[in-house]
Tab-separated table of C-alpha atoms and ligand atoms in Angstrom:
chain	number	residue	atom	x	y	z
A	1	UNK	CA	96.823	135.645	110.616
A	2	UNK	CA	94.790	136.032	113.736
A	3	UNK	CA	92.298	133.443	115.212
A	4	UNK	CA	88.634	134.012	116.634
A	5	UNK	CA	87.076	131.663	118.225
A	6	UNK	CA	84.859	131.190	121.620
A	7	UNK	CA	86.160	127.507	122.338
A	8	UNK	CA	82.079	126.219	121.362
A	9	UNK	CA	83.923	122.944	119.890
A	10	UNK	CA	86.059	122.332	122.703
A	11	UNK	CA	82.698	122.876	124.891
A	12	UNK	CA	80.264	120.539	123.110
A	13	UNK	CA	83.013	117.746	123.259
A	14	UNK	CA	83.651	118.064	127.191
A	15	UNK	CA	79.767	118.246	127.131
A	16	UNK	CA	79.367	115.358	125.212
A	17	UNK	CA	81.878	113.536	126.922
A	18	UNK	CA	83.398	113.135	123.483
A	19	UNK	CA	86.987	114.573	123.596
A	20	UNK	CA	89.710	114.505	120.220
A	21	UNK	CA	91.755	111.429	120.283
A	22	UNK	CA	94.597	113.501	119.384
A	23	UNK	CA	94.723	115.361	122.773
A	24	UNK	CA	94.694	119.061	122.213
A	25	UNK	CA	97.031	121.372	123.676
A	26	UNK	CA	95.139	124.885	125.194
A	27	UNK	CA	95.140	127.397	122.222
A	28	UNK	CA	97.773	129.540	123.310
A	29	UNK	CA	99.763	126.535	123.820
A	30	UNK	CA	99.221	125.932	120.178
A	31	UNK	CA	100.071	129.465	119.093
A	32	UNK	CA	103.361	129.744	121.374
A	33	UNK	CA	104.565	126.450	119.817
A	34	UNK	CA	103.575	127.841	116.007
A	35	UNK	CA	105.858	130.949	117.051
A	36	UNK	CA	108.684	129.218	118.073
A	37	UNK	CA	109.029	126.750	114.931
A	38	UNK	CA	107.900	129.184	112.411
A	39	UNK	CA	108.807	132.651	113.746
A	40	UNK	CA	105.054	133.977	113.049
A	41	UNK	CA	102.961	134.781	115.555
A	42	UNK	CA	98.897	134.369	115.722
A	43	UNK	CA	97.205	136.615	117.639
A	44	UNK	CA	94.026	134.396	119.338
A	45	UNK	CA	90.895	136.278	120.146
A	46	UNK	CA	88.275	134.510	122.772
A	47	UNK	CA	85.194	135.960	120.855
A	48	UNK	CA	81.689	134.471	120.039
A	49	UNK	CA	80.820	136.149	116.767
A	50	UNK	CA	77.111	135.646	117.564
A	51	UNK	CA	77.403	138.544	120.601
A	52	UNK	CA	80.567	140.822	119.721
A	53	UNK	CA	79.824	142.604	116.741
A	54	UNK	CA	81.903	145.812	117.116
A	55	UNK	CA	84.925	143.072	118.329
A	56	UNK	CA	84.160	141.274	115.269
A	57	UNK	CA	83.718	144.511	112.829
A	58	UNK	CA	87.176	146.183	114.500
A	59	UNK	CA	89.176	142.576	113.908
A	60	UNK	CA	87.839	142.411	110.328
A	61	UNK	CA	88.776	145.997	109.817
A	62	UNK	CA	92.706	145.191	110.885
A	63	UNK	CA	93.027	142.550	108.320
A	64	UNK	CA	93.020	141.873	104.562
A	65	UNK	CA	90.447	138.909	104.543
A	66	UNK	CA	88.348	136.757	106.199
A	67	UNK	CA	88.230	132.544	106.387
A	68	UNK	CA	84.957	132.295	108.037
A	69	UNK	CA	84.989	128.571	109.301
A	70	UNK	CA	82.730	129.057	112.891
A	71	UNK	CA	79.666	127.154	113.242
A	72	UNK	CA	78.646	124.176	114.007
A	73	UNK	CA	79.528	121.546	111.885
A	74	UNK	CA	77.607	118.338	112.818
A	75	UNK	CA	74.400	117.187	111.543
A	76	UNK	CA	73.474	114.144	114.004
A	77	UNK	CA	74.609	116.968	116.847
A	78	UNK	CA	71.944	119.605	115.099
A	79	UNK	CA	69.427	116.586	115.091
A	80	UNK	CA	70.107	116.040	118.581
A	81	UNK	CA	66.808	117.375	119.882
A	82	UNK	CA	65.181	120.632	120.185
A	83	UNK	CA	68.058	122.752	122.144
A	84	UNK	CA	70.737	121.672	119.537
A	85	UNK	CA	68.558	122.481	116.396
A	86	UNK	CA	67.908	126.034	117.832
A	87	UNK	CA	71.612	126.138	118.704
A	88	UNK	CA	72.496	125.224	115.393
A	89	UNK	CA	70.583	127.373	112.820
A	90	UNK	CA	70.621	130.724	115.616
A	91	UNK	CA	74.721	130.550	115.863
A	92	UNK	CA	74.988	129.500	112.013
A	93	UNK	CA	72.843	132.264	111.099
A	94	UNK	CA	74.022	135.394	113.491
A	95	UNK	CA	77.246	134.149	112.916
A	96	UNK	CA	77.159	134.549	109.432
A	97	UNK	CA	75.458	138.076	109.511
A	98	UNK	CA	77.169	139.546	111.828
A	99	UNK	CA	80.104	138.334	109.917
A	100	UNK	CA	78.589	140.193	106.725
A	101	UNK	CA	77.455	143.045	108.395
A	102	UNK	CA	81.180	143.602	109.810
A	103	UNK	CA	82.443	143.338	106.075
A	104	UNK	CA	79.782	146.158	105.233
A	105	UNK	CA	82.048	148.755	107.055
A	106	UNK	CA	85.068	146.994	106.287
A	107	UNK	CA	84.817	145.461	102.752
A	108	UNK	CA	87.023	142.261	102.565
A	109	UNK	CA	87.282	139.214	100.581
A	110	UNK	CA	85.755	136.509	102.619
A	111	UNK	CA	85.775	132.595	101.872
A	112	UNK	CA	83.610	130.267	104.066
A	113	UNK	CA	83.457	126.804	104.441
A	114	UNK	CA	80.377	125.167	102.901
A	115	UNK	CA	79.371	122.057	102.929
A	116	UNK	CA	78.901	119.921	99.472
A	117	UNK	CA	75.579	118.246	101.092
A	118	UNK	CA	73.520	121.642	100.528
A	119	UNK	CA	72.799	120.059	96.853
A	120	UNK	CA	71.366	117.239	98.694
A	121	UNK	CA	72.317	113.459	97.492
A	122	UNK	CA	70.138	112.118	94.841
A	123	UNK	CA	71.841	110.378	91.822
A	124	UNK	CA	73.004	113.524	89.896
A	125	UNK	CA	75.446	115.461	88.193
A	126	UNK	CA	76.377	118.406	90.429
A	127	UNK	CA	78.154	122.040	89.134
A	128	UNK	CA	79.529	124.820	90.862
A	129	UNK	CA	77.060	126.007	93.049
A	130	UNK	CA	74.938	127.907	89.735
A	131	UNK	CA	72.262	127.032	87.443
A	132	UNK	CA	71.369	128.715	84.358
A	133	UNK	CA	66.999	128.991	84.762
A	134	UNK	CA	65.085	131.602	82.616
A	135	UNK	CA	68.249	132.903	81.074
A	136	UNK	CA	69.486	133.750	84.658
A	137	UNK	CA	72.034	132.402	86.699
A	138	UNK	CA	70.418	130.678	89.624
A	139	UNK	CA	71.788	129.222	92.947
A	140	UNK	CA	71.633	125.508	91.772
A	141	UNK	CA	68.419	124.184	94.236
A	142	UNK	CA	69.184	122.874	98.045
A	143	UNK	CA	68.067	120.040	99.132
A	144	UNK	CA	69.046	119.862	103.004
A	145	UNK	CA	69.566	116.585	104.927
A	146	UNK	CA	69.590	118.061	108.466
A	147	UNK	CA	69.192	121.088	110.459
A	148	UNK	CA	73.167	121.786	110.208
A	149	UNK	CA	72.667	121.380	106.271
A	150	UNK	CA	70.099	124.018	106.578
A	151	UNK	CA	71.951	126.280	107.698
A	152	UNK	CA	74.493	126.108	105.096
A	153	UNK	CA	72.050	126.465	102.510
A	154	UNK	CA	70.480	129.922	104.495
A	155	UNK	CA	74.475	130.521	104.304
A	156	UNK	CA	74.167	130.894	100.190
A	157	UNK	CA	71.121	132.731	100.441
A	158	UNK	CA	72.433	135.543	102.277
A	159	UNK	CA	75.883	135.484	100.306
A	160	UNK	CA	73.729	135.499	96.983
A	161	UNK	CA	72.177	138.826	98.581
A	162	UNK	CA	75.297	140.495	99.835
A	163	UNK	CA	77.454	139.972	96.574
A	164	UNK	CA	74.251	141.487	94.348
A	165	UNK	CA	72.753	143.951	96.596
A	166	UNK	CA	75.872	144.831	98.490
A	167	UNK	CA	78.896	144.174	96.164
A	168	UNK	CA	80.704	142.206	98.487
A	169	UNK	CA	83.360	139.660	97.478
A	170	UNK	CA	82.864	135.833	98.511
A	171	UNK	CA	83.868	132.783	97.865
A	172	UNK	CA	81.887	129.737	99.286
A	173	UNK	CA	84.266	126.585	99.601
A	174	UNK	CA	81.092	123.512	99.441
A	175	UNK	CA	83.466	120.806	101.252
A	176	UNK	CA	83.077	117.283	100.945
A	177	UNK	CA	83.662	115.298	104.177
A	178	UNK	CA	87.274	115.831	105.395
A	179	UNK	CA	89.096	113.195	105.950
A	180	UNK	CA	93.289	112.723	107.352
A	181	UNK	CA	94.444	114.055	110.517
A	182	UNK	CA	97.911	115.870	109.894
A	183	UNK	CA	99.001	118.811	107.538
A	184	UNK	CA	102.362	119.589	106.333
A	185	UNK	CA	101.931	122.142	109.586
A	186	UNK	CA	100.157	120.280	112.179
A	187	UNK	CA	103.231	117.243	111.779
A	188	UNK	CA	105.614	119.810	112.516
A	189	UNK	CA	105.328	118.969	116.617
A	190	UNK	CA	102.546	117.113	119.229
A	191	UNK	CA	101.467	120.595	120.571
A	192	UNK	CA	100.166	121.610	116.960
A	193	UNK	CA	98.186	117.829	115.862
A	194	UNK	CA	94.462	118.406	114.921
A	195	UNK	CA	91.399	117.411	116.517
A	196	UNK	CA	90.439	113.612	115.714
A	197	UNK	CA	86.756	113.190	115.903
A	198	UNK	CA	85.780	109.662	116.001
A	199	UNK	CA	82.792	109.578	117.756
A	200	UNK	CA	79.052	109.435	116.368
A	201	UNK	CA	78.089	112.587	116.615
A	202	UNK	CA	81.341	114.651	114.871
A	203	UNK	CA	83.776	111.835	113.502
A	204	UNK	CA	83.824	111.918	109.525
A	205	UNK	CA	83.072	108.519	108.275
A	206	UNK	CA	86.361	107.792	106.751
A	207	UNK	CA	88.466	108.486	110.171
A	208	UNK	CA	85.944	106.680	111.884
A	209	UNK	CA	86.650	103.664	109.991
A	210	UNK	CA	90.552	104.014	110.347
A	211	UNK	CA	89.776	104.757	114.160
A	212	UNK	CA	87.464	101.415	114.499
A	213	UNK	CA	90.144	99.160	112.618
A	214	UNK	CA	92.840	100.626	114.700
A	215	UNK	CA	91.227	99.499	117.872
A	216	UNK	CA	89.423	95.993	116.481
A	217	UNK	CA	85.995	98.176	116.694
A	218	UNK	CA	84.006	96.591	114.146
A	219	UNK	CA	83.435	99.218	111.255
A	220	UNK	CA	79.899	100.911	111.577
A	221	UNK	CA	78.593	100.940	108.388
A	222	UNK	CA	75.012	102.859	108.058
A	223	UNK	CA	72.327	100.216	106.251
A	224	UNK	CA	73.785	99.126	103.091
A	225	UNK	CA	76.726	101.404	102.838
A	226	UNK	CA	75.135	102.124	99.150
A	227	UNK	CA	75.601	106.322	99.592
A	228	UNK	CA	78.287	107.760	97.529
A	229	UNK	CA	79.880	111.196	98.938
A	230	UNK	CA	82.624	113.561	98.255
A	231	UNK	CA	85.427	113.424	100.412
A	232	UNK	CA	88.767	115.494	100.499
A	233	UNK	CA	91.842	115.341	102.572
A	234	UNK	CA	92.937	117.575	105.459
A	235	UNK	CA	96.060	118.942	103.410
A	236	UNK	CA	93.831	119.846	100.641
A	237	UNK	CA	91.515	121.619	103.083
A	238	UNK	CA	94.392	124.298	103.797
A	239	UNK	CA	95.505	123.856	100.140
A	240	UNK	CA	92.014	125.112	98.872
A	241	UNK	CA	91.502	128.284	101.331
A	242	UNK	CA	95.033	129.443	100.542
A	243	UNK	CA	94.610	129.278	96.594
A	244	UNK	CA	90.952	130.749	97.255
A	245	UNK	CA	92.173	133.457	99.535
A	246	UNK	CA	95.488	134.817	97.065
A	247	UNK	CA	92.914	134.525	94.135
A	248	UNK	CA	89.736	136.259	95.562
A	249	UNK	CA	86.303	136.459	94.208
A	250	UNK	CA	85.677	140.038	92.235
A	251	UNK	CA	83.537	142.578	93.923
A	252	UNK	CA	79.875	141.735	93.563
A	253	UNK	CA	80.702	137.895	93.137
A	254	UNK	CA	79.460	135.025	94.757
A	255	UNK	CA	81.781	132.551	93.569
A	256	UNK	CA	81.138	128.761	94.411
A	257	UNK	CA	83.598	126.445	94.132
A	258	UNK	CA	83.184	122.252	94.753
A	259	UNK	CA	85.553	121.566	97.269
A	260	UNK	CA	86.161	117.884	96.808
A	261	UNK	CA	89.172	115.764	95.198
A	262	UNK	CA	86.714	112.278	94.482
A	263	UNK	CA	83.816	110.959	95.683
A	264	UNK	CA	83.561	107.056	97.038
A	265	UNK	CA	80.727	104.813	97.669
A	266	UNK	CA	80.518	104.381	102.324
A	267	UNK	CA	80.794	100.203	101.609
A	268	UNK	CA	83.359	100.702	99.323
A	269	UNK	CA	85.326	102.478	101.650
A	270	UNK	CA	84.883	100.146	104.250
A	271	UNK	CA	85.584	97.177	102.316
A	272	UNK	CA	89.281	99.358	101.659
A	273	UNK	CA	89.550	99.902	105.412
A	274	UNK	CA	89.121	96.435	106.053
A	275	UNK	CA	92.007	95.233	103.371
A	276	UNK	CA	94.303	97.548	104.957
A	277	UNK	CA	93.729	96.303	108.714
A	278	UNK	CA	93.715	92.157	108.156
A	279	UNK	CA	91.414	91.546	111.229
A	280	UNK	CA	88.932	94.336	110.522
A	281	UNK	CA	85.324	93.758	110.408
A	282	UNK	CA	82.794	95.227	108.851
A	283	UNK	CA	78.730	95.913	110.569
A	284	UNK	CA	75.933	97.012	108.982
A	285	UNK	CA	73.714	98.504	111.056
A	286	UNK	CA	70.370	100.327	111.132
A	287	UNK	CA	70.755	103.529	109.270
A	288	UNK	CA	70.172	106.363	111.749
A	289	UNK	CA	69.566	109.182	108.980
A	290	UNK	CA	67.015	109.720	106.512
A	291	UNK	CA	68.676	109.385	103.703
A	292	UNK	CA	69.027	107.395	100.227
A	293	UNK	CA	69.680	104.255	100.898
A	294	UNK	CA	71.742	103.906	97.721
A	295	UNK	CA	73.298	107.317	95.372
A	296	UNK	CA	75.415	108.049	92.588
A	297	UNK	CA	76.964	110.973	92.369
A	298	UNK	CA	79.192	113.083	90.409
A	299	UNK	CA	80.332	116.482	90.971
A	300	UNK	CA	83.150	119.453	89.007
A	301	UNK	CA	85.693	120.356	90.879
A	302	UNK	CA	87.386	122.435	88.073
A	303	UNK	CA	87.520	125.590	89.262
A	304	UNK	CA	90.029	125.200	92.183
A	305	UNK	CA	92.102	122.618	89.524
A	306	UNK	CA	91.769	126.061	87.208
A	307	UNK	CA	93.676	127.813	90.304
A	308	UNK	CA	95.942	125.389	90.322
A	309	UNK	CA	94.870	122.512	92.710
A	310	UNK	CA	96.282	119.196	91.957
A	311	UNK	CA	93.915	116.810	94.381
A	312	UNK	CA	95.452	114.120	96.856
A	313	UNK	CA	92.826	111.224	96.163
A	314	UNK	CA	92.640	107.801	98.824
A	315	UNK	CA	95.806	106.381	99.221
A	316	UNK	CA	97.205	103.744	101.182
A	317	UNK	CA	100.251	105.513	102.891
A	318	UNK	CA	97.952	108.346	103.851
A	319	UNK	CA	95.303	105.832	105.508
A	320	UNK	CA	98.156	104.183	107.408
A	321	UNK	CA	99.289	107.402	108.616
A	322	UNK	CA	95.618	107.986	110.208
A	323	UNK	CA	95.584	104.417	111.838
A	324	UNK	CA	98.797	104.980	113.254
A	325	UNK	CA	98.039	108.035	114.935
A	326	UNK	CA	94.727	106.162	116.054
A	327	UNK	CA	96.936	103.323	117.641
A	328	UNK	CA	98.849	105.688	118.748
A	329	UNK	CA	96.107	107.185	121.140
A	330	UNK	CA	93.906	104.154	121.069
A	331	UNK	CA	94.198	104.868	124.970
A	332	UNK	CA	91.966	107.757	124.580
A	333	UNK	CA	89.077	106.073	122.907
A	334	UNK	CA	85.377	106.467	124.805
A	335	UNK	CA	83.959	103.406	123.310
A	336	UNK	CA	80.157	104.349	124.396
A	337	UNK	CA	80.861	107.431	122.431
A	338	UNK	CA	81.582	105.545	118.729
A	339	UNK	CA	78.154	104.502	117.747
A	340	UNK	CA	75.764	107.425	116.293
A	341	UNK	CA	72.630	107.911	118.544
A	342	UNK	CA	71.585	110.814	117.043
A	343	UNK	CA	68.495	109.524	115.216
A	344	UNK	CA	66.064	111.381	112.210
B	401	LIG	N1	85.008	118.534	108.927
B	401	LIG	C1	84.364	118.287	107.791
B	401	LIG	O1	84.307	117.121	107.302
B	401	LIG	C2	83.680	119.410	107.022
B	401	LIG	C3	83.111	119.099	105.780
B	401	LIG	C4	82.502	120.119	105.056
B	401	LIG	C5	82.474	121.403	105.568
B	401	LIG	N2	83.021	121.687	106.784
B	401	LIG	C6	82.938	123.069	107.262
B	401	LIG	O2	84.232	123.573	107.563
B	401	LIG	C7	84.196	124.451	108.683
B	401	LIG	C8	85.224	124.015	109.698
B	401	LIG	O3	84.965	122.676	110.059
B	401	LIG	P1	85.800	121.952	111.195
B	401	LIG	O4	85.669	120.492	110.960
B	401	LIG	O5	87.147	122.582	111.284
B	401	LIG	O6	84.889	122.333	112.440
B	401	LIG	P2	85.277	122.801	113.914
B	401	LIG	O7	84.049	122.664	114.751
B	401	LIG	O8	86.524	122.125	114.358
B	401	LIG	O9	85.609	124.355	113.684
B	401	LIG	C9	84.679	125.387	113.804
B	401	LIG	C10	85.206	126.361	114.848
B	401	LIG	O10	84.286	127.457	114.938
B	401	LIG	C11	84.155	127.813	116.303
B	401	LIG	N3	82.853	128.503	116.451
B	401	LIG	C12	81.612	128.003	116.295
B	401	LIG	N4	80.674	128.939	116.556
B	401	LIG	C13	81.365	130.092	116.859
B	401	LIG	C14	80.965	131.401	117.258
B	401	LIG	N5	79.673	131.722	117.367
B	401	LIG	N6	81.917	132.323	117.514
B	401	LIG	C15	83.250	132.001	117.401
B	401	LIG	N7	83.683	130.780	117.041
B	401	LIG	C16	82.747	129.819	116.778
B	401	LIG	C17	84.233	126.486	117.053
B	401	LIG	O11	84.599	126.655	118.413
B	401	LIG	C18	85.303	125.736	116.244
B	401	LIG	O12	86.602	125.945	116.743
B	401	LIG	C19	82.773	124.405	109.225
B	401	LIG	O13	82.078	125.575	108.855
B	401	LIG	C20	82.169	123.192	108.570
B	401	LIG	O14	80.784	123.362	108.333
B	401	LIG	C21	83.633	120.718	107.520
C-alpha cells in the first residue's frame, strides 16, 4: 500500500483555522509508527493528482489497484463562495481524470469514494446506483445539493464512460456520512488516531453532536432536524474498500454499491445524543442549506452484505467511545469554529 496525497486537507484546516481535535501526527510520523507495530511499510508520496500526471500514471502502474479517496469532501466548504466552488469542481474533476487517464496505460481496478447524496434527498426508495429506462440500464438520476455533490455526480458520469467506452473496471463506493473516530488500526497507538472534524464546515453531524455534548456545547440541530440520512461507521468505511478491492468490478463494469449500514432521522439522533450525555441540550437553529426540511428515505445496501459485510449500526458503547476521545481533547476545541456559516 502506498499513499498519495498533497496535504490539501491539512491546508484548508490551518486555513480555516479549523484543526482535528484528535491532533495529527506529520504523515511520516504516521507511517514510521504503522511500520514499527505492524512490520509493513507505506511508502507516502507528496503529489497533487490535479498537476502530476506522469507521477500519478508511473505510481498506478507499480501497483495492483487504486482507492481513489482525494477531493474535497465538504459541501458548506464548496458553498463557501466563488474561490472554493471553482476549487471544488476543478480538483474533483482533474483529479478524477487524470486518475482515469493514468488507468488507460495502466489498467487497474479502481474503487472511489462516492457520496450517497448524488441521488439527492427526497422521500424515496433508493437502489444501487442503476435504473432500468427504455429497456436500458441507466445511471439512476442525480439530484445534487451543493457544488461538492456536483462533483460526485460528474464523478459517475465519467466512470459510466470509461467502463463502456474504455473497459475499465470500477467500483463507486456512494458513502453515507461517516461517523466514529477509531478503527481496529488507528486504536493501535496516539501517533496513528484519525482526523476529528467537528467544526461547521467538515464535522459529520453525528461526531458533531458527540463533540458538542462532550464539551456542554448545545447540540446544533439544522431547522427541524426532520432530514433522514445514511450514515456508516469508520470501521465499516475500511471494511467496505477492502471487501470491494479483493472482489473487483469485471472489466467494462461500473459497479455501484450503497455504502451505508442504516439511515436515521438528524432530531432523532440528537434526541439519542442527548440521553447518552444527561446535561446535553439540544438547539434548533436556522437551517443554513437548502434542503428538505423533512425526508424519508430508504436505500439497498445488499450488494456489499452479498460480499459479505455484516453492518455495525448506532450503538451506545461505540458513541461513548467518540465522546471520550472528545473529552479527551476537549482542550483543542475552537469554539468560533462549531457553528456552520457556510450559507446556500
Ligand atoms: N467523511 C464522510 O462522511 C464521507 C461521506 C461520504 C463520502 N466521503 C468521501 O470519502 C472520501 C474520503 O473522505 P475523507 O472524509 O477521508 O476526506 P479527507 O479530506 O480526509 O480525505 C481526502 C484526502 O484527499 C487529499 N486530496 C484532495 N485533493 C487532492 C489532490 N488533488 N491530490 C492529492 N490528494 C488530494 C486530501 O489532502 C485528503 O487527505 C472523499 O472522496 C469523500 O468525498 C466521505
Amino acid at each position: 500500500v502506498s499513499i498519495v496525497d498533497n496535504f490539501a486537507r491539512r491546508n484548508i484546516a490551518n486555513q480555516l483555522g479549523a484543526p482535528s481535535l484528535t491532533p495529527i501526527t506529520p504523515l511520516l510520523e504516521r507511517t514510521k509508527r504503522w511500520q514499527e507495530l505492524s512490520g509493513k511499510r507505506i511508502p507516502a508520496y507528496l503529489t497533487d493528482i490535479c498537476v502530476d500526471r506522469a507521477g500519478l500514471a508511473r505510481l498506478v502502474g507499480e501497483h495492483d489497484a487504486v482507492v481513489h479517496f482525494g477531493e474535497q469532501r465538504s459541501a458548506p466548504y464548496s458553498m463557501k463562495g466563488m474561490k472554493r466552488r471553482e476549487y471544488t469542481i476543478s480538483n474533483n474533476l482533474t483529479g478524477t481524470t487524470n486518475l482515469l487517464n493514468a488507468l488507460l496505460r495502466h489498467p487497474r481496478p479502481l474503487v472511489h469514494l462516492g457520496t450517497a447524496g448524488v441521488y439527492g434527498y427526497s422521500s424515496q426508495s433508493v437502489p444501487e446506483g442503476w435504473v432500468r429506462w427504455n429497456d436500458e440500464w441507466r445511471l439512476h438520476p442525480m439530484k445534487p445539493g451543493s457544488i461538492y455533490h456536483a462533483s460526485k455526480c460528474m464523478d459517475q458520469i465519467l466512470f459510466d464512460f470509461y467502463t463502456r467506452n474504455d473497459g475499465l473496471a470500477i467500483t463507486d463506493l456512494h458513502q453515507g456520512v461517516v461517523w466514529g473516530t477509531q478503527t481496529e488500526q488507528t486504536g493501535l497507538h496516539p501517533d496513528l488516531i484519525n482526523r476529528f472534524d467537528y467544526d461547521g464546515d467538515y464535522g459529520t453531524v453525528l461526531n458533531r453532536f458527540l463533540m458538542q455534548a462532550a464539551i456542554g456545547h448545545p447540540l446544533t440541530v439544522h431547522g427541524t432536524g426532520g432530514q433522514t440520512r445514511a450514515f456508516i461507521h469508520i470501521q465499516d468505511t475500511v471494511e467496505c474498500v477492502r471487501l470491494a478491492l479483493e472482489n473487483p468490478a469485471e472489466w467494462g463494469q461500473y459497479r455501484i454499491y450503497n455504502q451505508i449500514a442504516e439511515t436515521q432521522r438528524v432530531r432523532d439522533l440528537a434526541q439519542k445524543v442527548a440521553s447518552l450525555v444527561a446535561e446535553a441540550q439540544i438547539d434548533y437553529l436556522e437551517n443554513p442549506r437548502k434542503e428538505a426540511e423533512e425526508n424519508d428515505l430508504e436505500m439497498d445496501n445488499q450488494g456489499l452484505q452479498e460480499l459479505g459485510w455484516d453492518p455495525i449500526t448506532l450503538d451506545d458503547r461505540l458513541m461513548e467511545e467518540v465522546t471520550e476521545i472528545a473529552r479527551m481533547y476537549s482542550h483543542r476545541v475552537v469554539r468560533n469554529r462549531i457553528y456552520c456559516t457556510s450559507e446556500w
